[in-house]
Amino acid sequence: MHAHEAGALHAPGYSAAPEWLPWPDDVNALEPGLWPRTVTKDDEGVLTVAGVPVTAIQQEFGTPAYVIDEDDFRARARDFRTAYDAAFADVGGGADVYYAGKAFLCTAVARWVREEGLHLDVCSGGELATALRAGMPGERIGFHGNNKSAAELEAAVAAGVGRIIVDSHTEIDRVSALARDRGVEVGVMVRVTAGVEAHTHEFIATAHEDQKFGFSLSGGEAFAACERIVARPGLRLLGLHSHIGSQIFETSGFELSARRILGLHARVRDELGVAMPEVDLGGGYGIAYTTQHSPLTPTELAEQMAEIVRRECRALELDPPRVSIEPGRAIAGPSTFTLYEVGTVKQVHVDRAATRLYVSVDGGMSDNIRTALYGADYSCTMAGRRSDAHPVVSRVVGRHCESGDVVVRDEYLPADVRPGDLIAVPGTGAYCRAMASQYNHTPRPPVVAVRDGAARVIVRRETIEDLLALDVADA
Ligand SMILES: *Cc1c(COP(=O)(O)O)cnc(C)c1O
């Protein structure tokens, strides 16, 4: 056990912990900045959200479960809207915030987004149907995707979506034909690849040129798309759209992409005589998964983005178009934690001196693929009791038949963590339930919303019966 002592862990070469991971003075304490706003721990060390202890959530809903702090989600949505409204009041007369529904969407969340006065981005017929079921007005919906089906485009036009972000010449023609058939005018934006690679993980960067999205700026492709739209009946060219990546912590990438697409905006005005009323600078604002990340606040972001647009428009002698942005992760991500129960604990020798505690929980890569897919880092805490044991280097792993099935690669947990304990992982509101799978025939966990001391299911737990219902037994 000597390698588990704090001193030994901190001797050079004796710890399996990465350098960025801070030694916890109190392993029971919650790391500030990682948890939903109403989350605290009570005197017994039980994690509570909006006044509801996770032990009660476990009893009523079981584990694993995604637990979403409704007030936190709503507040983040509202903060973006009010910050961008204020910062852009004198730049194009305000800004529109589109929540990127792909981060996490269900009817209740789409309703919160509507009630908080945001717009909503969808990228499939399923997301569109969810938005409409929540009563989101068509004109507040944007429709994305590089290969929308004919049926999806038809549904979007029928719903009167405010904008379709077109991604290919083929799609421009398809939308034009649909608009003509229905005798309507459809607002479109052109997805532009601005040649900017955001400072982020390779697999989630989307605006360097060698990728599937958008019309490239450099080859004149994006201008040609604008020309085509102007020449086609039934289409109204609303503006250009750029999304440069995800989990971005500084605005320099946005500055470069804004400069480039506003340059094209001016060219369209000068050469095609079309004054496009809008521009969309996309999403991608980063959040804190661990102490490695310190995101900008919505106010800081909005003020920096407004200054960027103001400056670039002045340089191009452009009347600033109305700006829209599309945060997904920054609204949904921090609002949610995943609650797991520990099943087994195993001490593993990493080398001669260092050990790591492998803590197996009742979920894993089926409810959070991001660690395996992107090498994402997460944090966690023991959520059901406090412990006086010393902290040990731990890894929280799932129950799946795959050695890459890791949820939290590096964290300190108390050395006495044992079967039956609860583990909570913060920052799982975006791209976790949305990307969940049924790998190993594992039913997907529910989403439990908590507000004002009351918890309720907004997405119910899948059952074995749900799984078997899709399986045609007598085929
Ligand atoms: C994914 C995506 C977003 C949201 O990205 P986040 O990193 O969740 O903010 C916004 N716009 C577009 C076009 C996207 O593809």
PDB file of N, CA, C and O in Angstrom, residues 364-412:
ATOM      1  N   GLY A 364     -20.997   3.092 -19.048  1.00  0.00           N
ATOM      2  CA  GLY A 364     -19.736   3.090 -19.780  1.00  0.00           C
ATOM      3  C   GLY A 364     -19.869   3.684 -21.161  1.00  0.00           C
ATOM      4  O   GLY A 364     -20.621   4.651 -21.359  1.00  0.00           O
ATOM      5  N   MET A 365     -19.152   3.095 -22.130  1.00  0.00           N
ATOM      6  CA  MET A 365     -19.086   3.696 -23.459  1.00  0.00           C
ATOM      7  C   MET A 365     -20.447   3.719 -24.162  1.00  0.00           C
ATOM      8  O   MET A 365     -20.612   4.453 -25.130  1.00  0.00           O
ATOM      9  N   SER A 366     -21.417   2.975 -23.680  1.00  0.00           N
ATOM     10  CA  SER A 366     -22.753   3.052 -24.277  1.00  0.00           C
ATOM     11  C   SER A 366     -23.469   4.340 -23.871  1.00  0.00           C
ATOM     12  O   SER A 366     -24.310   4.839 -24.611  1.00  0.00           O
ATOM     13  N   ASP A 367     -23.136   4.917 -22.718  1.00  0.00           N
ATOM     14  CA  ASP A 367     -23.779   6.178 -22.333  1.00  0.00           C
ATOM     15  C   ASP A 367     -22.833   7.371 -22.443  1.00  0.00           C
ATOM     16  O   ASP A 367     -23.265   8.515 -22.384  1.00  0.00           O
ATOM     17  N   ASN A 368     -21.533   7.112 -22.590  1.00  0.00           N
ATOM     18  CA  ASN A 368     -20.569   8.194 -22.811  1.00  0.00           C
ATOM     19  C   ASN A 368     -19.440   7.678 -23.686  1.00  0.00           C
ATOM     20  O   ASN A 368     -18.478   7.082 -23.211  1.00  0.00           O
ATOM     21  N   ILE A 369     -19.562   7.942 -24.972  1.00  0.00           N
ATOM     22  CA  ILE A 369     -18.572   7.446 -25.941  1.00  0.00           C
ATOM     23  C   ILE A 369     -17.414   8.423 -26.106  1.00  0.00           C
ATOM     24  O   ILE A 369     -16.418   8.129 -26.755  1.00  0.00           O
ATOM     25  N   ARG A 370     -17.522   9.602 -25.490  1.00  0.00           N
ATOM     26  CA  ARG A 370     -16.570  10.667 -25.820  1.00  0.00           C
ATOM     27  C   ARG A 370     -15.136  10.341 -25.393  1.00  0.00           C
ATOM     28  O   ARG A 370     -14.185  10.725 -26.046  1.00  0.00           O
ATOM     29  N   THR A 371     -14.992   9.637 -24.274  1.00  0.00           N
ATOM     30  CA  THR A 371     -13.647   9.300 -23.823  1.00  0.00           C
ATOM     31  C   THR A 371     -12.980   8.367 -24.838  1.00  0.00           C
ATOM     32  O   THR A 371     -11.838   8.591 -25.249  1.00  0.00           O
ATOM     33  N   ALA A 372     -13.718   7.338 -25.272  1.00  0.00           N
ATOM     34  CA  ALA A 372     -13.164   6.396 -26.246  1.00  0.00           C
ATOM     35  C   ALA A 372     -13.003   7.036 -27.617  1.00  0.00           C
ATOM     36  O   ALA A 372     -12.021   6.808 -28.316  1.00  0.00           O
ATOM     37  N   LEU A 373     -13.960   7.870 -28.006  1.00  0.00           N
ATOM     38  CA  LEU A 373     -13.987   8.403 -29.371  1.00  0.00           C
ATOM     39  C   LEU A 373     -13.016   9.559 -29.570  1.00  0.00           C
ATOM     40  O   LEU A 373     -12.354   9.664 -30.597  1.00  0.00           O
ATOM     41  N   TYR A 374     -12.957  10.461 -28.591  1.00  0.00           N
ATOM     42  CA  TYR A 374     -12.154  11.683 -28.747  1.00  0.00           C
ATOM     43  C   TYR A 374     -10.986  11.749 -27.777  1.00  0.00           C
ATOM     44  O   TYR A 374     -10.294  12.760 -27.734  1.00  0.00           O
ATOM     45  N   GLY A 375     -10.825  10.764 -26.931  1.00  0.00           N
ATOM     46  CA  GLY A 375      -9.814  10.891 -25.883  1.00  0.00           C
ATOM     47  C   GLY A 375     -10.176  11.968 -24.886  1.00  0.00           C
ATOM     48  O   GLY A 375      -9.304  12.611 -24.298  1.00  0.00           O
ATOM     49  N   ALA A 376     -11.475  12.207 -24.689  1.00  0.00           N
ATOM     50  CA  ALA A 376     -11.928  13.290 -23.803  1.00  0.00           C
ATOM     51  C   ALA A 376     -11.586  12.980 -22.351  1.00  0.00           C
ATOM     52  O   ALA A 376     -11.572  11.822 -21.937  1.00  0.00           O
ATOM     53  N   ASP A 377     -11.307  14.020 -21.592  1.00  0.00           N
ATOM     54  CA  ASP A 377     -11.089  13.876 -20.157  1.00  0.00           C
ATOM     55  C   ASP A 377     -12.355  14.256 -19.400  1.00  0.00           C
ATOM     56  O   ASP A 377     -13.053  15.190 -19.778  1.00  0.00           O
ATOM     57  N   TYR A 378     -12.631  13.521 -18.344  1.00  0.00           N
ATOM     58  CA  TYR A 378     -13.733  13.851 -17.441  1.00  0.00           C
ATOM     59  C   TYR A 378     -13.214  13.818 -16.019  1.00  0.00           C
ATOM     60  O   TYR A 378     -12.110  13.333 -15.739  1.00  0.00           O
ATOM     61  N   SER A 379     -14.065  14.310 -15.122  1.00  0.00           N
ATOM     62  CA  SER A 379     -13.779  14.314 -13.703  1.00  0.00           C
ATOM     63  C   SER A 379     -14.894  13.528 -13.015  1.00  0.00           C
ATOM     64  O   SER A 379     -15.883  13.169 -13.650  1.00  0.00           O
ATOM     65  N   CYS A 380     -14.754  13.237 -11.736  1.00  0.00           N
ATOM     66  CA  CYS A 380     -15.859  12.593 -11.033  1.00  0.00           C
ATOM     67  C   CYS A 380     -15.686  12.766  -9.533  1.00  0.00           C
ATOM     68  O   CYS A 380     -14.621  13.185  -9.060  1.00  0.00           O
ATOM     69  N   THR A 381     -16.725  12.433  -8.809  1.00  0.00           N
ATOM     70  CA  THR A 381     -16.653  12.458  -7.364  1.00  0.00           C
ATOM     71  C   THR A 381     -17.449  11.283  -6.815  1.00  0.00           C
ATOM     72  O   THR A 381     -18.376  10.789  -7.475  1.00  0.00           O
ATOM     73  N   MET A 382     -17.070  10.841  -5.615  1.00  0.00           N
ATOM     74  CA  MET A 382     -17.905   9.848  -4.947  1.00  0.00           C
ATOM     75  C   MET A 382     -19.117  10.607  -4.412  1.00  0.00           C
ATOM     76  O   MET A 382     -18.971  11.602  -3.703  1.00  0.00           O
ATOM     77  N   ALA A 383     -20.334  10.136  -4.763  1.00  0.00           N
ATOM     78  CA  ALA A 383     -21.506  10.993  -4.606  1.00  0.00           C
ATOM     79  C   ALA A 383     -22.450  10.570  -3.490  1.00  0.00           C
ATOM     80  O   ALA A 383     -23.387  11.310  -3.170  1.00  0.00           O
ATOM     81  N   GLY A 384     -22.240   9.397  -2.887  1.00  0.00           N
ATOM     82  CA  GLY A 384     -23.245   8.915  -1.951  1.00  0.00           C
ATOM     83  C   GLY A 384     -22.861   9.000  -0.472  1.00  0.00           C
ATOM     84  O   GLY A 384     -23.680   8.734   0.409  1.00  0.00           O
ATOM     85  N   ARG A 385     -21.607   9.330  -0.190  1.00  0.00           N
ATOM     86  CA  ARG A 385     -21.159   9.425   1.209  1.00  0.00           C
ATOM     87  C   ARG A 385     -19.841  10.177   1.215  1.00  0.00           C
ATOM     88  O   ARG A 385     -19.186  10.337   0.181  1.00  0.00           O
ATOM     89  N   ARG A 386     -19.418  10.612   2.427  1.00  0.00           N
ATOM     90  CA  ARG A 386     -18.082  11.175   2.507  1.00  0.00           C
ATOM     91  C   ARG A 386     -17.114  10.100   2.995  1.00  0.00           C
ATOM     92  O   ARG A 386     -17.539   9.069   3.511  1.00  0.00           O
ATOM     93  N   SER A 387     -15.837  10.352   2.762  1.00  0.00           N
ATOM     94  CA  SER A 387     -14.832   9.361   3.133  1.00  0.00           C
ATOM     95  C   SER A 387     -13.632  10.062   3.739  1.00  0.00           C
ATOM     96  O   SER A 387     -13.243  11.143   3.297  1.00  0.00           O
ATOM     97  N   ASP A 388     -13.044   9.428   4.744  1.00  0.00           N
ATOM     98  CA  ASP A 388     -11.818   9.964   5.337  1.00  0.00           C
ATOM     99  C   ASP A 388     -10.578   9.255   4.800  1.00  0.00           C
ATOM    100  O   ASP A 388      -9.461   9.519   5.232  1.00  0.00           O
ATOM    101  N   ALA A 389     -10.772   8.345   3.845  1.00  0.00           N
ATOM    102  CA  ALA A 389      -9.635   7.625   3.270  1.00  0.00           C
ATOM    103  C   ALA A 389      -8.803   8.571   2.401  1.00  0.00           C
ATOM    104  O   ALA A 389      -9.294   9.586   1.920  1.00  0.00           O
ATOM    105  N   HIS A 390      -7.542   8.193   2.202  1.00  0.00           N
ATOM    106  CA  HIS A 390      -6.678   9.062   1.391  1.00  0.00           C
ATOM    107  C   HIS A 390      -7.018   8.896  -0.091  1.00  0.00           C
ATOM    108  O   HIS A 390      -7.528   7.852  -0.513  1.00  0.00           O
ATOM    109  N   PRO A 391      -6.713   9.935  -0.871  1.00  0.00           N
ATOM    110  CA  PRO A 391      -7.027   9.886  -2.305  1.00  0.00           C
ATOM    111  C   PRO A 391      -6.077   8.943  -3.040  1.00  0.00           C
ATOM    112  O   PRO A 391      -4.883   8.912  -2.732  1.00  0.00           O
ATOM    113  N   VAL A 392      -6.608   8.202  -3.992  1.00  0.00           N
ATOM    114  CA  VAL A 392      -5.762   7.345  -4.828  1.00  0.00           C
ATOM    115  C   VAL A 392      -6.084   7.586  -6.304  1.00  0.00           C
ATOM    116  O   VAL A 392      -7.213   7.920  -6.673  1.00  0.00           O
ATOM    117  N   VAL A 393      -5.060   7.389  -7.115  1.00  0.00           N
ATOM    118  CA  VAL A 393      -5.222   7.547  -8.560  1.00  0.00           C
ATOM    119  C   VAL A 393      -6.185   6.478  -9.062  1.00  0.00           C
ATOM    120  O   VAL A 393      -5.965   5.282  -8.827  1.00  0.00           O
ATOM    121  N   SER A 394      -7.240   6.924  -9.717  1.00  0.00           N
ATOM    122  CA  SER A 394      -8.306   5.999 -10.107  1.00  0.00           C
ATOM    123  C   SER A 394      -8.691   6.183 -11.567  1.00  0.00           C
ATOM    124  O   SER A 394      -8.440   7.224 -12.171  1.00  0.00           O
ATOM    125  N   ARG A 395      -9.305   5.147 -12.080  1.00  0.00           N
ATOM    126  CA  ARG A 395      -9.858   5.197 -13.435  1.00  0.00           C
ATOM    127  C   ARG A 395     -11.248   4.591 -13.369  1.00  0.00           C
ATOM    128  O   ARG A 395     -11.406   3.455 -12.878  1.00  0.00           O
ATOM    129  N   VAL A 396     -12.223   5.346 -13.843  1.00  0.00           N
ATOM    130  CA  VAL A 396     -13.594   4.843 -13.840  1.00  0.00           C
ATOM    131  C   VAL A 396     -13.868   4.219 -15.198  1.00  0.00           C
ATOM    132  O   VAL A 396     -13.760   4.884 -16.240  1.00  0.00           O
ATOM    133  N   VAL A 397     -14.179   2.939 -15.185  1.00  0.00           N
ATOM    134  CA  VAL A 397     -14.378   2.206 -16.434  1.00  0.00           C
ATOM    135  C   VAL A 397     -15.800   1.639 -16.475  1.00  0.00           C
ATOM    136  O   VAL A 397     -16.469   1.520 -15.452  1.00  0.00           O
ATOM    137  N   GLY A 398     -16.213   1.285 -17.688  1.00  0.00           N
ATOM    138  CA  GLY A 398     -17.567   0.805 -17.876  1.00  0.00           C
ATOM    139  C   GLY A 398     -17.679  -0.704 -17.778  1.00  0.00           C
ATOM    140  O   GLY A 398     -16.747  -1.391 -17.337  1.00  0.00           O
ATOM    141  N   ARG A 399     -18.811  -1.212 -18.235  1.00  0.00           N
ATOM    142  CA  ARG A 399     -19.109  -2.634 -18.106  1.00  0.00           C
ATOM    143  C   ARG A 399     -19.071  -3.345 -19.448  1.00  0.00           C
ATOM    144  O   ARG A 399     -19.527  -4.473 -19.584  1.00  0.00           O
ATOM    145  N   HIS A 400     -18.527  -2.676 -20.454  1.00  0.00           N
ATOM    146  CA  HIS A 400     -18.608  -3.222 -21.810  1.00  0.00           C
ATOM    147  C   HIS A 400     -17.388  -4.055 -22.187  1.00  0.00           C
ATOM    148  O   HIS A 400     -16.334  -3.947 -21.584  1.00  0.00           O
ATOM    149  N   CYS A 401     -17.585  -4.881 -23.228  1.00  0.00           N
ATOM    150  CA  CYS A 401     -16.550  -5.830 -23.637  1.00  0.00           C
ATOM    151  C   CYS A 401     -15.569  -5.147 -24.562  1.00  0.00           C
ATOM    152  O   CYS A 401     -15.533  -5.409 -25.767  1.00  0.00           O
ATOM    153  N   GLU A 402     -14.760  -4.278 -23.989  1.00  0.00           N
ATOM    154  CA  GLU A 402     -13.885  -3.427 -24.787  1.00  0.00           C
ATOM    155  C   GLU A 402     -12.926  -2.755 -23.815  1.00  0.00           C
ATOM    156  O   GLU A 402     -13.375  -2.098 -22.876  1.00  0.00           O
ATOM    157  N   SER A 403     -11.620  -2.910 -24.011  1.00  0.00           N
ATOM    158  CA  SER A 403     -10.698  -2.332 -23.015  1.00  0.00           C
ATOM    159  C   SER A 403     -10.671  -0.808 -23.091  1.00  0.00           C
ATOM    160  O   SER A 403     -10.282  -0.151 -22.133  1.00  0.00           O
ATOM    161  N   GLY A 404     -11.080  -0.235 -24.220  1.00  0.00           N
ATOM    162  CA  GLY A 404     -11.160   1.227 -24.327  1.00  0.00           C
ATOM    163  C   GLY A 404     -12.396   1.813 -23.664  1.00  0.00           C
ATOM    164  O   GLY A 404     -12.635   3.025 -23.749  1.00  0.00           O
ATOM    165  N   ASP A 405     -13.157   0.977 -22.998  1.00  0.00           N
ATOM    166  CA  ASP A 405     -14.407   1.410 -22.359  1.00  0.00           C
ATOM    167  C   ASP A 405     -14.102   2.142 -21.052  1.00  0.00           C
ATOM    168  O   ASP A 405     -14.269   1.597 -19.967  1.00  0.00           O
ATOM    169  N   VAL A 406     -13.645   3.388 -21.201  1.00  0.00           N
ATOM    170  CA  VAL A 406     -13.253   4.205 -20.060  1.00  0.00           C
ATOM    171  C   VAL A 406     -14.195   5.400 -19.991  1.00  0.00           C
ATOM    172  O   VAL A 406     -14.534   5.991 -21.016  1.00  0.00           O
ATOM    173  N   VAL A 407     -14.630   5.742 -18.778  1.00  0.00           N
ATOM    174  CA  VAL A 407     -15.454   6.945 -18.621  1.00  0.00           C
ATOM    175  C   VAL A 407     -14.578   8.107 -18.139  1.00  0.00           C
ATOM    176  O   VAL A 407     -14.547   9.171 -18.751  1.00  0.00           O
ATOM    177  N   VAL A 408     -13.876   7.900 -17.047  1.00  0.00           N
ATOM    178  CA  VAL A 408     -12.987   8.937 -16.496  1.00  0.00           C
ATOM    179  C   VAL A 408     -11.587   8.337 -16.423  1.00  0.00           C
ATOM    180  O   VAL A 408     -11.342   7.429 -15.631  1.00  0.00           O
ATOM    181  N   ARG A 409     -10.696   8.841 -17.257  1.00  0.00           N
ATOM    182  CA  ARG A 409      -9.380   8.222 -17.333  1.00  0.00           C
ATOM    183  C   ARG A 409      -8.547   8.475 -16.080  1.00  0.00           C
ATOM    184  O   ARG A 409      -7.839   7.589 -15.619  1.00  0.00           O
ATOM    185  N   ASP A 410      -8.598   9.714 -15.568  1.00  0.00           N
ATOM    186  CA  ASP A 410      -7.741  10.068 -14.441  1.00  0.00           C
ATOM    187  C   ASP A 410      -8.497  10.896 -13.419  1.00  0.00           C
ATOM    188  O   ASP A 410      -9.002  11.978 -13.749  1.00  0.00           O
ATOM    189  N   GLU A 411      -8.563  10.401 -12.207  1.00  0.00           N
ATOM    190  CA  GLU A 411      -9.191  11.158 -11.114  1.00  0.00           C
ATOM    191  C   GLU A 411      -8.713  10.575  -9.798  1.00  0.00           C
ATOM    192  O   GLU A 411      -8.316   9.403  -9.721  1.00  0.00           O
ATOM    193  N   TYR A 412      -8.711  11.402  -8.761  1.00  0.00           N
ATOM    194  CA  TYR A 412      -8.460  10.890  -7.419  1.00  0.00           C
ATOM    195  C   TYR A 412      -9.788  10.525  -6.772  1.00  0.00           C
ATOM    196  O   TYR A 412     -10.714  11.333  -6.750  1.00  0.00           O
TER     197      TYR A 412
END
